[in-house]
Amino acid sequence: MNIREHVEQYREAMTQWRHQIHSQPELGFKEFQTTKLVERELTAAGIELRQLDAETGVLGVLKGAKGPGPVIVLRADMDALPMDEETGVPYTSAVPGVMHACGHDGHTATLLGAAKALAALKDQLRGEVRFLFQPAEETLYGAKRMIEAGVLNDPPADYVMGLHGSPLANVGQVAVLRGPVMASADMFTATFTADGGHGAYPHRTRDPIVAAGFFITAVQEIVSRQVNTLDSAVVSICAVEAGTAFNIIPKKAVLKGTIRTLDKAVRSQMESRIREKVEGVAKTFGCGYELDFVDGIPSVGNDDEMVDRLYAAGAKVVGEDNVIDPIRPLMGSEDFAFYGEIVPQSLFFQLGFVEPGVEPIHLHNTKFNFNDGALVPGAAVFSQFVYDLLGSN
Ligand SMILES: [Zn+2]
Ligand SMILES: [Zn+2]
């Protein structure tokens, strides 16, 4: 069976779906039209829809005609971003202030193409393929919502797989890494408090701004001095709010930051060090403090055997030389991580969209547009992977 050739017949359809979704972008948990389009196309392919207790999101279920076997979940995300589009393409966003700047229109069309291709091969498959179109990846809560709605249950999923368009690989290539792929992301808000007072008489109060200043400096020491130099970690304070006038010492200074790591132990080390710093700095400067620490999402890691399978599948549909090792993980994050926490045999790979010789426009840029040339390679890799796993042999 030549899967690449088989998937080629959906090229035109995938391109049309992608453009349609692109022109009608929807924010997280509001993907109503996209949900409808996906439901319509899955139904047309004879794929059963499982009712989900969620307003947006779709789970298509394809049972192989060859009888029982493993369950694999293929996942795409559907949400757009709150930005004004500046691509100038004919199918540009018709919704002011919303655009597909992360390529989730492409992910959705890719998975739809794979769904159509695999539905046509149903007679040769055993087990079950679930096509999961999740809402709200950008807000990091969509995957959780889908897990609560039971997409990994009845029967439990054995494998889960997802992709993201990538400026790190050329169109026609896929990139896959062993071990950690993307970072965990946690958030914190640190607040230093005091009584407030006159800028001319600082000795009559405590100064939360001075405490905040020391805290900003103190956290820089965590990664440089406390985390093993061979591990990866990021702490960035990205918001600072304090004060209203040039001569009033404010009652509080609020700092917001994010922490990224690739390893569970480092992740918890970062949290405890941040807690110590806030408490220590507040004590040193005689201020009160509050720390609101939010566990965001875990890191994404690839199962070794799944990586081997991807190399084998990729070699068949995009060519051995086009399955590349990106060498390094990304310190960005992905809510795909939540699926991987439940299903150990998980895999997340990068789908190249760079035209050779052309400087790529990066994700979340107002001029970003998913490359249609990546649709067939993406759908073919998904399809071949499933065919190798569940195809009769
Ligand atoms: Zn994004
Ligand atoms: Zn994205």
Short mmCIF file of C-alpha atoms and ligand atoms in Angstrom, two decimals:
data_model
loop_
_atom_site.label_atom_id
_atom_site.label_comp_id
_atom_site.label_asym_id
_atom_site.label_seq_id
_atom_site.Cartn_x
_atom_site.Cartn_y
_atom_site.Cartn_z
CA MET A 1 0.00 0.00 0.00
CA ASN A 2 1.49 3.35 -1.03
CA ILE A 3 0.14 5.65 1.65
CA ARG A 4 1.77 8.77 0.25
CA GLU A 5 0.00 8.33 -3.09
CA HIS A 6 -3.23 7.48 -1.31
CA VAL A 7 -3.04 10.69 0.78
CA GLU A 8 -2.19 12.81 -2.29
CA GLN A 9 -5.81 12.53 -3.45
CA TYR A 10 -6.88 14.64 -0.45
CA ARG A 11 -4.44 17.47 -1.19
CA GLU A 12 -7.02 19.75 -2.77
CA ALA A 13 -9.64 19.10 -0.09
CA MET A 14 -7.17 19.71 2.73
CA THR A 15 -6.10 22.98 1.15
CA GLN A 16 -9.72 24.12 0.87
CA TRP A 17 -10.55 23.20 4.47
CA ARG A 18 -7.42 24.99 5.63
CA HIS A 19 -8.33 28.18 3.76
CA GLN A 20 -11.91 28.07 4.97
CA ILE A 21 -10.84 27.62 8.59
CA HIS A 22 -8.20 30.31 8.14
CA SER A 23 -10.77 32.84 6.95
CA GLN A 24 -13.07 32.11 9.90
CA PRO A 25 -10.67 31.93 12.85
CA GLU A 26 -12.15 31.29 16.29
CA LEU A 27 -10.64 31.77 19.74
CA GLY A 28 -10.23 29.02 22.32
CA PHE A 29 -13.48 27.35 23.45
CA LYS A 30 -15.35 29.28 20.74
CA GLU A 31 -14.45 27.02 17.80
CA PHE A 32 -18.11 26.52 16.87
CA GLN A 33 -17.83 26.80 13.06
CA THR A 34 -14.60 24.81 12.98
CA THR A 35 -16.23 22.10 15.10
CA LYS A 36 -19.14 21.98 12.63
CA LEU A 37 -16.87 21.74 9.61
CA VAL A 38 -14.86 18.93 11.20
CA GLU A 39 -18.00 17.05 12.27
CA ARG A 40 -19.46 17.36 8.78
CA GLU A 41 -16.33 16.05 7.07
CA LEU A 42 -15.80 13.18 9.51
CA THR A 43 -19.41 12.11 9.16
CA ALA A 44 -19.13 12.25 5.38
CA ALA A 45 -16.17 9.85 5.65
CA GLY A 46 -18.25 7.41 7.68
CA ILE A 47 -16.42 8.19 10.91
CA GLU A 48 -18.54 7.93 14.03
CA LEU A 49 -18.67 10.99 16.32
CA ARG A 50 -18.54 10.47 20.03
CA GLN A 51 -20.74 12.91 21.96
CA LEU A 52 -18.53 15.01 24.22
CA ASP A 53 -19.67 17.00 27.20
CA ALA A 54 -18.03 20.14 25.78
CA GLU A 55 -19.25 22.99 23.58
CA THR A 56 -16.38 22.75 21.14
CA GLY A 57 -14.04 19.93 20.21
CA VAL A 58 -14.63 16.79 18.20
CA LEU A 59 -13.80 13.14 18.72
CA GLY A 60 -14.13 10.95 15.64
CA VAL A 61 -13.89 7.19 16.17
CA LEU A 62 -12.83 4.81 13.40
CA LYS A 63 -13.01 1.13 14.26
CA GLY A 64 -10.94 -1.12 12.01
CA ALA A 65 -12.94 -3.81 10.25
CA LYS A 66 -10.30 -6.44 11.10
CA GLY A 67 -11.38 -6.69 14.71
CA PRO A 68 -9.98 -5.66 18.06
CA GLY A 69 -6.56 -4.12 18.51
CA PRO A 70 -4.79 -1.14 20.04
CA VAL A 71 -6.33 2.32 20.32
CA ILE A 72 -4.42 5.29 18.95
CA VAL A 73 -5.49 8.91 19.41
CA LEU A 74 -4.35 11.46 16.82
CA ARG A 75 -4.73 15.01 18.03
CA ALA A 76 -4.99 18.43 16.36
CA ASP A 77 -5.78 21.81 17.90
CA MET A 78 -8.31 24.21 16.35
CA ASP A 79 -8.05 27.60 18.08
CA ALA A 80 -6.79 30.92 16.72
CA LEU A 81 -5.17 33.91 18.42
CA PRO A 82 -6.39 37.41 19.37
CA MET A 83 -4.39 39.30 16.71
CA ASP A 84 -5.08 41.29 13.55
CA GLU A 85 -3.97 39.47 10.41
CA GLU A 86 -1.53 41.12 7.98
CA THR A 87 -0.78 38.31 5.54
CA GLY A 88 -2.70 39.76 2.61
CA VAL A 89 -3.76 36.28 1.42
CA PRO A 90 -7.12 36.03 -0.45
CA TYR A 91 -8.57 33.90 2.36
CA THR A 92 -7.41 36.32 5.05
CA SER A 93 -9.26 36.40 8.37
CA ALA A 94 -12.78 37.79 8.05
CA VAL A 95 -12.90 38.27 11.82
CA PRO A 96 -11.25 41.46 13.05
CA GLY A 97 -8.82 40.87 15.90
CA VAL A 98 -8.64 37.11 15.43
CA MET A 99 -6.25 35.14 13.24
CA HIS A 100 -4.68 31.74 12.76
CA ALA A 101 -1.14 32.84 13.58
CA CYS A 102 -0.07 29.51 15.07
CA GLY A 103 -1.07 27.32 12.14
CA HIS A 104 -3.81 25.41 13.96
CA ASP A 105 -5.87 25.79 10.77
CA GLY A 106 -3.17 23.66 9.13
CA HIS A 107 -3.15 21.12 11.98
CA THR A 108 -6.92 20.72 11.72
CA ALA A 109 -6.83 20.28 7.93
CA THR A 110 -3.92 17.82 8.21
CA LEU A 111 -5.76 15.62 10.69
CA LEU A 112 -8.95 15.79 8.63
CA GLY A 113 -6.97 14.59 5.63
CA ALA A 114 -5.54 11.70 7.66
CA ALA A 115 -9.04 10.85 8.89
CA LYS A 116 -10.38 10.66 5.33
CA ALA A 117 -7.40 8.64 4.17
CA LEU A 118 -7.62 6.15 7.03
CA ALA A 119 -11.41 5.84 6.81
CA ALA A 120 -10.94 4.69 3.22
CA LEU A 121 -8.56 1.98 4.49
CA LYS A 122 -10.84 0.83 7.29
CA ASP A 123 -11.12 -2.71 5.88
CA GLN A 124 -7.38 -3.17 6.30
CA LEU A 125 -7.22 -1.93 9.89
CA ARG A 126 -7.80 -3.49 13.27
CA GLY A 127 -8.20 -1.70 16.59
CA GLU A 128 -9.39 1.88 16.81
CA VAL A 129 -8.22 5.29 15.60
CA ARG A 130 -9.58 8.35 17.38
CA PHE A 131 -9.35 11.71 15.69
CA LEU A 132 -9.26 14.33 18.39
CA PHE A 133 -9.79 17.97 17.42
CA GLN A 134 -9.30 19.86 20.63
CA PRO A 135 -10.24 23.43 21.51
CA ALA A 136 -8.17 26.09 23.24
CA GLU A 137 -4.55 24.97 23.00
CA GLU A 138 -3.36 28.57 23.29
CA THR A 139 -5.03 29.05 26.68
CA LEU A 140 -3.51 25.73 27.80
CA TYR A 141 -6.82 24.39 29.09
CA GLY A 142 -8.25 22.66 26.02
CA ALA A 143 -6.47 19.33 26.48
CA LYS A 144 -7.58 19.11 30.12
CA ARG A 145 -11.14 19.76 29.05
CA MET A 146 -10.97 16.95 26.48
CA ILE A 147 -9.45 14.53 28.98
CA GLU A 148 -12.28 15.33 31.42
CA ALA A 149 -14.70 14.63 28.58
CA GLY A 150 -13.19 11.13 28.38
CA VAL A 151 -11.41 11.19 25.03
CA LEU A 152 -8.69 8.86 26.35
CA ASN A 153 -11.17 6.35 27.83
CA ASP A 154 -13.56 3.58 26.79
CA PRO A 155 -11.42 1.75 26.03
CA PRO A 156 -8.25 3.42 27.30
CA ALA A 157 -5.94 4.82 24.65
CA ASP A 158 -2.71 2.91 24.09
CA TYR A 159 -1.00 5.55 21.97
CA VAL A 160 -1.37 9.29 21.48
CA MET A 161 0.24 11.42 18.82
CA GLY A 162 0.25 15.08 17.79
CA LEU A 163 2.17 17.55 15.68
CA HIS A 164 2.95 21.23 15.34
CA GLY A 165 4.03 23.19 12.31
CA SER A 166 7.63 24.21 12.70
CA PRO A 167 9.98 26.92 11.45
CA LEU A 168 12.85 24.56 12.29
CA ALA A 169 12.36 22.24 9.33
CA ASN A 170 11.69 22.60 5.61
CA VAL A 171 8.37 21.82 4.03
CA GLY A 172 8.33 18.10 3.27
CA GLN A 173 10.36 17.29 6.36
CA VAL A 174 9.34 16.19 9.82
CA ALA A 175 11.48 16.63 12.90
CA VAL A 176 11.31 14.37 15.92
CA LEU A 177 13.26 14.26 19.12
CA ARG A 178 13.90 11.55 21.69
CA GLY A 179 13.16 12.38 25.33
CA PRO A 180 12.01 15.87 26.32
CA VAL A 181 10.53 17.87 23.45
CA MET A 182 8.90 20.93 24.98
CA ALA A 183 9.09 22.55 28.39
CA SER A 184 6.78 22.64 31.36
CA ALA A 185 5.23 26.05 32.02
CA ASP A 186 4.29 27.32 35.46
CA MET A 187 3.25 30.82 36.46
CA PHE A 188 3.71 32.82 39.60
CA THR A 189 2.60 36.16 41.02
CA ALA A 190 4.73 37.52 43.85
CA THR A 191 3.41 40.48 45.83
CA PHE A 192 5.48 42.46 48.35
CA THR A 193 3.43 44.56 50.76
CA ALA A 194 3.99 47.34 53.31
CA ASP A 195 2.11 50.28 54.84
CA GLY A 196 2.95 52.84 52.17
CA GLY A 197 4.08 56.38 52.87
CA HIS A 198 5.83 59.58 51.77
CA GLY A 199 8.73 59.26 49.37
CA ALA A 200 10.69 61.74 51.50
CA TYR A 201 10.37 59.65 54.69
CA PRO A 202 11.06 56.03 53.70
CA HIS A 203 12.10 55.14 57.28
CA ARG A 204 8.47 55.45 58.37
CA THR A 205 7.39 52.54 56.17
CA ARG A 206 8.90 49.58 54.37
CA ASP A 207 9.46 49.79 50.66
CA PRO A 208 7.92 47.01 48.54
CA ILE A 209 9.59 48.44 45.41
CA VAL A 210 13.06 47.93 46.85
CA ALA A 211 12.06 44.39 47.88
CA ALA A 212 10.73 43.75 44.37
CA GLY A 213 13.99 45.02 42.87
CA PHE A 214 16.03 42.63 44.98
CA PHE A 215 13.67 39.78 44.17
CA ILE A 216 14.11 40.37 40.43
CA THR A 217 17.86 40.15 40.87
CA ALA A 218 17.69 37.24 43.32
CA VAL A 219 15.76 34.96 40.96
CA GLN A 220 18.51 35.31 38.36
CA GLU A 221 20.71 33.34 40.72
CA ILE A 222 18.47 30.27 40.68
CA VAL A 223 19.26 29.14 37.15
CA SER A 224 22.86 30.36 37.15
CA ARG A 225 23.89 28.98 40.57
CA GLN A 226 21.39 26.42 41.86
CA VAL A 227 20.16 24.38 38.91
CA ASN A 228 22.66 21.85 37.58
CA THR A 229 24.40 23.54 34.65
CA LEU A 230 23.60 20.52 32.46
CA ASP A 231 19.86 20.87 33.09
CA SER A 232 17.63 23.42 31.40
CA ALA A 233 15.50 26.01 33.16
CA VAL A 234 14.14 29.48 32.50
CA VAL A 235 12.66 31.96 34.89
CA SER A 236 11.42 35.23 33.43
CA ILE A 237 9.68 38.02 35.27
CA CYS A 238 7.53 39.57 32.59
CA ALA A 239 5.29 42.02 34.47
CA VAL A 240 6.08 44.53 37.20
CA GLU A 241 3.40 46.72 38.70
CA ALA A 242 3.90 49.18 41.52
CA GLY A 243 3.20 52.75 42.49
CA THR A 244 1.25 55.68 41.10
CA ALA A 245 3.28 58.84 41.75
CA PHE A 246 6.86 60.12 42.10
CA ASN A 247 6.59 60.80 45.82
CA ILE A 248 4.41 58.03 47.25
CA ILE A 249 5.88 54.76 48.45
CA PRO A 250 3.19 52.29 47.40
CA LYS A 251 1.60 49.62 49.52
CA LYS A 252 2.50 46.87 47.16
CA ALA A 253 4.62 45.74 44.27
CA VAL A 254 3.37 42.90 42.11
CA LEU A 255 5.60 40.75 39.89
CA LYS A 256 4.47 38.11 37.44
CA GLY A 257 6.67 35.49 35.91
CA THR A 258 6.95 32.19 34.14
CA ILE A 259 9.12 29.14 34.75
CA ARG A 260 10.12 26.61 32.09
CA THR A 261 11.88 23.30 32.63
CA LEU A 262 12.34 19.97 30.84
CA ASP A 263 12.54 17.74 33.88
CA LYS A 264 10.18 16.99 36.77
CA ALA A 265 12.84 17.26 39.46
CA VAL A 266 14.09 20.59 38.11
CA ARG A 267 10.51 21.79 37.88
CA SER A 268 9.87 21.21 41.57
CA GLN A 269 13.29 22.58 42.46
CA MET A 270 12.41 25.83 40.66
CA GLU A 271 9.17 26.13 42.57
CA SER A 272 10.79 25.67 45.98
CA ARG A 273 13.59 28.10 45.17
CA ILE A 274 11.08 30.76 44.08
CA ARG A 275 9.16 30.26 47.32
CA GLU A 276 12.36 30.66 49.34
CA LYS A 277 13.37 33.79 47.47
CA VAL A 278 10.03 35.52 47.97
CA GLU A 279 9.98 34.70 51.65
CA GLY A 280 13.65 35.54 52.16
CA VAL A 281 13.51 38.88 50.36
CA ALA A 282 10.31 39.90 52.16
CA LYS A 283 11.95 39.09 55.50
CA THR A 284 15.13 40.93 54.65
CA PHE A 285 13.24 44.11 53.80
CA GLY A 286 10.58 43.85 56.49
CA CYS A 287 7.75 43.55 53.97
CA GLY A 288 4.79 41.22 53.87
CA TYR A 289 4.37 38.95 50.87
CA GLU A 290 1.99 36.73 48.99
CA LEU A 291 2.92 34.13 46.46
CA ASP A 292 0.43 32.69 44.06
CA PHE A 293 2.06 29.77 42.27
CA VAL A 294 0.10 28.16 39.45
CA ASP A 295 1.03 24.70 38.20
CA GLY A 296 0.63 25.19 34.48
CA ILE A 297 1.49 22.31 32.22
CA PRO A 298 4.06 19.52 32.36
CA SER A 299 6.80 19.07 29.80
CA VAL A 300 6.20 17.05 26.64
CA GLY A 301 8.37 13.97 26.26
CA ASN A 302 8.57 11.39 23.49
CA ASP A 303 8.47 7.65 24.06
CA ASP A 304 11.51 5.96 22.49
CA GLU A 305 9.58 3.22 20.73
CA MET A 306 7.17 5.80 19.29
CA VAL A 307 10.13 7.75 17.91
CA ASP A 308 11.41 4.59 16.21
CA ARG A 309 7.98 4.04 14.70
CA LEU A 310 7.88 7.62 13.44
CA TYR A 311 11.28 7.27 11.79
CA ALA A 312 10.06 4.12 10.03
CA ALA A 313 6.74 5.66 8.95
CA GLY A 314 8.34 8.95 7.92
CA ALA A 315 10.95 7.19 5.79
CA LYS A 316 8.14 5.63 3.74
CA VAL A 317 6.14 8.79 3.06
CA VAL A 318 8.59 11.70 3.12
CA GLY A 319 11.88 9.83 2.65
CA GLU A 320 14.52 8.79 5.16
CA ASP A 321 16.55 12.00 4.77
CA ASN A 322 13.49 14.10 5.50
CA VAL A 323 12.95 12.76 9.00
CA ILE A 324 15.34 14.95 10.91
CA ASP A 325 16.53 15.29 14.47
CA PRO A 326 16.04 18.86 15.71
CA ILE A 327 18.78 18.13 18.31
CA ARG A 328 17.34 20.42 20.94
CA PRO A 329 13.99 20.64 22.70
CA LEU A 330 12.01 23.87 22.76
CA MET A 331 11.46 25.89 25.93
CA GLY A 332 7.96 26.79 24.73
CA SER A 333 5.13 24.58 25.95
CA GLU A 334 2.17 22.59 24.63
CA ASP A 335 -0.90 21.30 26.39
CA PHE A 336 -0.39 18.02 24.49
CA ALA A 337 1.70 17.27 27.61
CA PHE A 338 -1.47 16.36 29.52
CA TYR A 339 -2.23 13.46 27.17
CA GLY A 340 1.32 12.20 27.53
CA GLU A 341 0.99 12.19 31.30
CA ILE A 342 -1.83 9.67 31.00
CA VAL A 343 -0.70 7.73 27.95
CA PRO A 344 3.02 6.95 28.27
CA GLN A 345 3.32 5.86 24.63
CA SER A 346 3.01 9.38 23.32
CA LEU A 347 4.71 11.25 20.53
CA PHE A 348 4.80 14.88 19.46
CA PHE A 349 6.59 15.79 16.26
CA GLN A 350 7.34 18.92 14.26
CA LEU A 351 6.01 19.36 10.75
CA GLY A 352 8.36 21.54 8.70
CA PHE A 353 6.86 24.53 6.86
CA VAL A 354 9.93 26.49 5.74
CA GLU A 355 10.39 27.09 2.00
CA PRO A 356 14.10 26.57 1.32
CA GLY A 357 15.84 29.88 0.76
CA VAL A 358 12.99 31.93 2.22
CA GLU A 359 13.34 33.47 5.67
CA PRO A 360 10.49 31.92 7.69
CA ILE A 361 7.87 34.06 9.39
CA HIS A 362 7.57 32.82 12.92
CA LEU A 363 4.53 31.62 14.84
CA HIS A 364 2.31 34.26 16.49
CA ASN A 365 3.41 36.87 13.95
CA THR A 366 0.67 38.90 12.19
CA LYS A 367 2.16 37.85 8.82
CA PHE A 368 2.30 34.14 9.61
CA ASN A 369 0.45 31.78 7.29
CA PHE A 370 0.61 27.97 7.44
CA ASN A 371 2.30 26.43 4.40
CA ASP A 372 -0.19 24.33 2.38
CA GLY A 373 2.74 22.28 1.15
CA ALA A 374 2.99 20.74 4.63
CA LEU A 375 -0.55 19.33 4.60
CA VAL A 376 0.13 16.17 2.60
CA PRO A 377 3.39 15.30 4.41
CA GLY A 378 1.63 15.76 7.78
CA ALA A 379 -1.42 13.69 6.86
CA ALA A 380 0.79 11.04 5.23
CA VAL A 381 2.96 10.65 8.33
CA PHE A 382 -0.11 10.32 10.57
CA SER A 383 -1.67 7.80 8.17
CA GLN A 384 1.44 5.70 7.64
CA PHE A 385 2.10 5.59 11.38
CA VAL A 386 -1.40 4.25 12.00
CA TYR A 387 -1.24 1.88 9.03
CA ASP A 388 2.03 0.38 10.30
CA LEU A 389 0.53 0.00 13.77
CA LEU A 390 -2.96 -1.27 12.93
CA GLY A 391 -2.72 -2.44 9.34
CA SER A 392 -3.32 -6.11 8.78
CA ASN A 393 -0.17 -8.08 8.27
ZN ZN B 1 0.64 29.20 19.50
ZN ZN B 2 0.26 26.33 18.27
#
